[in-house]
mmCIF file of C-alpha atoms in Angstrom:
data_model
loop_
_atom_site.group_PDB
_atom_site.id
_atom_site.type_symbol
_atom_site.label_atom_id
_atom_site.label_comp_id
_atom_site.label_asym_id
_atom_site.label_seq_id
_atom_site.Cartn_x
_atom_site.Cartn_y
_atom_site.Cartn_z
ATOM 1 C CA MET A 657 25.246 -91.403 -39.815
ATOM 2 C CA PHE A 658 27.058 -88.365 -38.483
ATOM 3 C CA THR A 659 23.869 -86.315 -38.431
ATOM 4 C CA TYR A 660 22.220 -88.790 -36.071
ATOM 5 C CA PHE A 661 25.264 -88.712 -33.830
ATOM 6 C CA TYR A 662 25.294 -84.908 -33.610
ATOM 7 C CA ALA A 663 21.514 -84.708 -33.313
ATOM 8 C CA PHE A 664 21.634 -87.120 -30.380
ATOM 9 C CA TRP A 665 24.197 -85.017 -28.506
ATOM 10 C CA VAL A 666 22.418 -81.753 -29.297
ATOM 11 C CA LEU A 667 19.131 -83.136 -28.003
ATOM 12 C CA ALA A 668 20.845 -84.606 -24.931
ATOM 13 C CA GLY A 669 22.405 -81.189 -24.221
ATOM 14 C CA ILE A 670 19.050 -79.431 -24.626
ATOM 15 C CA ASN A 671 17.475 -81.915 -22.222
ATOM 16 C CA LEU A 672 20.187 -81.214 -19.645
ATOM 17 C CA ILE A 673 19.608 -77.469 -20.000
ATOM 18 C CA VAL A 674 15.845 -77.915 -19.559
ATOM 19 C CA PHE A 675 16.408 -80.108 -16.509
ATOM 20 C CA GLY A 676 18.686 -77.435 -15.007
ATOM 21 C CA LEU A 677 16.035 -74.763 -15.629
ATOM 22 C CA TYR A 678 13.463 -77.039 -13.975
ATOM 23 C CA LEU A 679 15.640 -77.370 -10.862
ATOM 24 C CA HIS A 680 16.174 -73.598 -10.831
ATOM 25 C CA ALA A 681 12.397 -72.978 -10.987
ATOM 26 C CA ILE A 682 11.747 -75.478 -8.183
ATOM 27 C CA ALA A 683 14.344 -73.708 -6.011
ATOM 28 C CA HIS A 684 12.611 -70.360 -6.595
ATOM 29 C CA VAL A 685 9.190 -71.797 -5.744
ATOM 30 C CA ARG A 686 10.524 -73.306 -2.520
ATOM 31 C CA ALA A 687 12.190 -70.031 -1.532
ATOM 32 C CA THR A 688 8.975 -68.107 -2.193
ATOM 33 C CA GLU A 689 6.893 -70.570 -0.178
ATOM 34 C CA LYS A 690 9.365 -70.375 2.690
ATOM 35 C CA ALA A 691 9.266 -66.563 2.668
ATOM 36 C CA LEU A 692 5.467 -66.435 2.558
ATOM 37 C CA GLN A 693 4.900 -69.147 5.141
ATOM 38 C CA HIS A 694 4.678 -66.673 8.047
ATOM 39 C CA LEU A 695 2.157 -64.390 6.359
ATOM 40 C CA ASP A 696 -1.485 -64.592 7.332
ATOM 41 C CA TRP A 697 -4.527 -62.704 6.080
ATOM 42 C CA GLU A 698 -4.329 -60.094 8.833
ATOM 43 C CA THR A 699 -0.750 -59.204 7.913
ATOM 44 C CA ILE A 700 -1.676 -58.941 4.244
ATOM 45 C CA ALA A 701 -4.611 -56.666 5.100
ATOM 46 C CA ASN A 702 -2.346 -54.443 7.216
ATOM 47 C CA LEU A 703 0.212 -54.227 4.420
ATOM 48 C CA THR A 704 -2.505 -53.318 1.930
ATOM 49 C CA GLY A 705 -3.739 -50.544 4.205
ATOM 50 C CA GLU A 706 -0.239 -49.199 4.685
ATOM 51 C CA VAL A 707 0.380 -49.166 0.934
ATOM 52 C CA GLY A 708 -2.849 -47.199 0.457
ATOM 53 C CA ALA A 709 -1.835 -44.691 3.133
ATOM 54 C CA ILE A 710 1.588 -44.218 1.561
ATOM 55 C CA LYS A 711 -0.010 -43.739 -1.853
ATOM 56 C CA ARG A 712 -2.348 -41.042 -0.529
ATOM 57 C CA SER A 713 0.504 -39.219 1.207
ATOM 58 C CA LEU A 714 2.602 -39.306 -1.969
ATOM 59 C CA GLN A 715 -0.295 -37.869 -3.946
ATOM 60 C CA LYS A 716 -0.627 -35.044 -1.398
ATOM 61 C CA VAL A 717 3.084 -34.293 -1.588
ATOM 62 C CA ASN A 718 2.960 -34.261 -5.395
ATOM 63 C CA ASN A 719 -0.011 -31.904 -5.312
ATOM 64 C CA ARG A 720 1.843 -29.600 -2.921
ATOM 65 C CA ILE A 721 4.936 -29.631 -5.118
ATOM 66 C CA ASN A 722 2.811 -28.826 -8.170
ATOM 67 C CA GLY A 723 1.134 -26.029 -6.213
ATOM 68 C CA MET A 724 4.490 -24.490 -5.324
ATOM 69 C CA THR A 725 5.252 -23.826 -8.977
ATOM 70 C CA ALA A 726 1.892 -22.121 -9.579
ATOM 71 C CA SER A 727 1.915 -18.375 -9.152
ATOM 72 C CA ASP A 728 -0.947 -15.931 -8.703
ATOM 73 C CA PRO A 729 -4.137 -17.279 -10.378
ATOM 74 C CA VAL A 730 -4.955 -13.878 -11.876
ATOM 75 C CA GLN A 731 -1.526 -13.702 -13.485
ATOM 76 C CA MET A 732 -1.955 -17.215 -14.878
ATOM 77 C CA LEU A 733 -5.328 -16.231 -16.405
ATOM 78 C CA GLN A 734 -3.736 -13.187 -18.024
ATOM 79 C CA GLU A 735 -0.968 -15.340 -19.551
ATOM 80 C CA LEU A 736 -3.415 -17.951 -20.828
ATOM 81 C CA PRO A 737 -4.151 -16.319 -24.232
ATOM 82 C CA ARG A 738 -0.434 -15.943 -24.870
ATOM 83 C CA LEU A 739 0.141 -19.603 -24.057
ATOM 84 C CA GLN A 740 -2.697 -20.741 -26.326
ATOM 85 C CA THR A 741 -1.329 -19.049 -29.452
ATOM 86 C CA VAL A 742 1.589 -21.237 -30.346
ATOM 87 C CA THR A 743 3.314 -20.922 -33.717
ATOM 88 C CA LYS A 744 3.957 -24.334 -35.233
ATOM 89 C CA GLU A 745 6.980 -25.278 -37.314
ATOM 90 C CA ASN A 746 5.158 -24.770 -40.614
ATOM 91 C CA GLY A 747 4.251 -21.198 -39.660
ATOM 92 C CA ARG A 748 0.578 -21.786 -38.920
ATOM 93 C CA VAL A 749 -0.940 -20.571 -35.703
ATOM 94 C CA GLY A 750 -2.571 -23.233 -33.570
ATOM 95 C CA GLY A 751 -4.225 -23.382 -30.236
#
């Protein structure tokens, strides 16, 4: 008899929690719809273009930063054999 009593209240509590989560989800959907109401396809296209332009400029900056660390190409080619012969932990030479 007691198990039915406790099971009833546990299930009632779970239903209240689920109903609260439902109301929370509805509030988020309404807020999203309200925020996106003023967007049209032209604005979305402009934003997409701007994101692409920013991405390209970031890639250029990263390439420039990587190029700053590179020294003379001839010196790098001379150091290449030394960099390829790496001694591993077990004493073997690998490449």
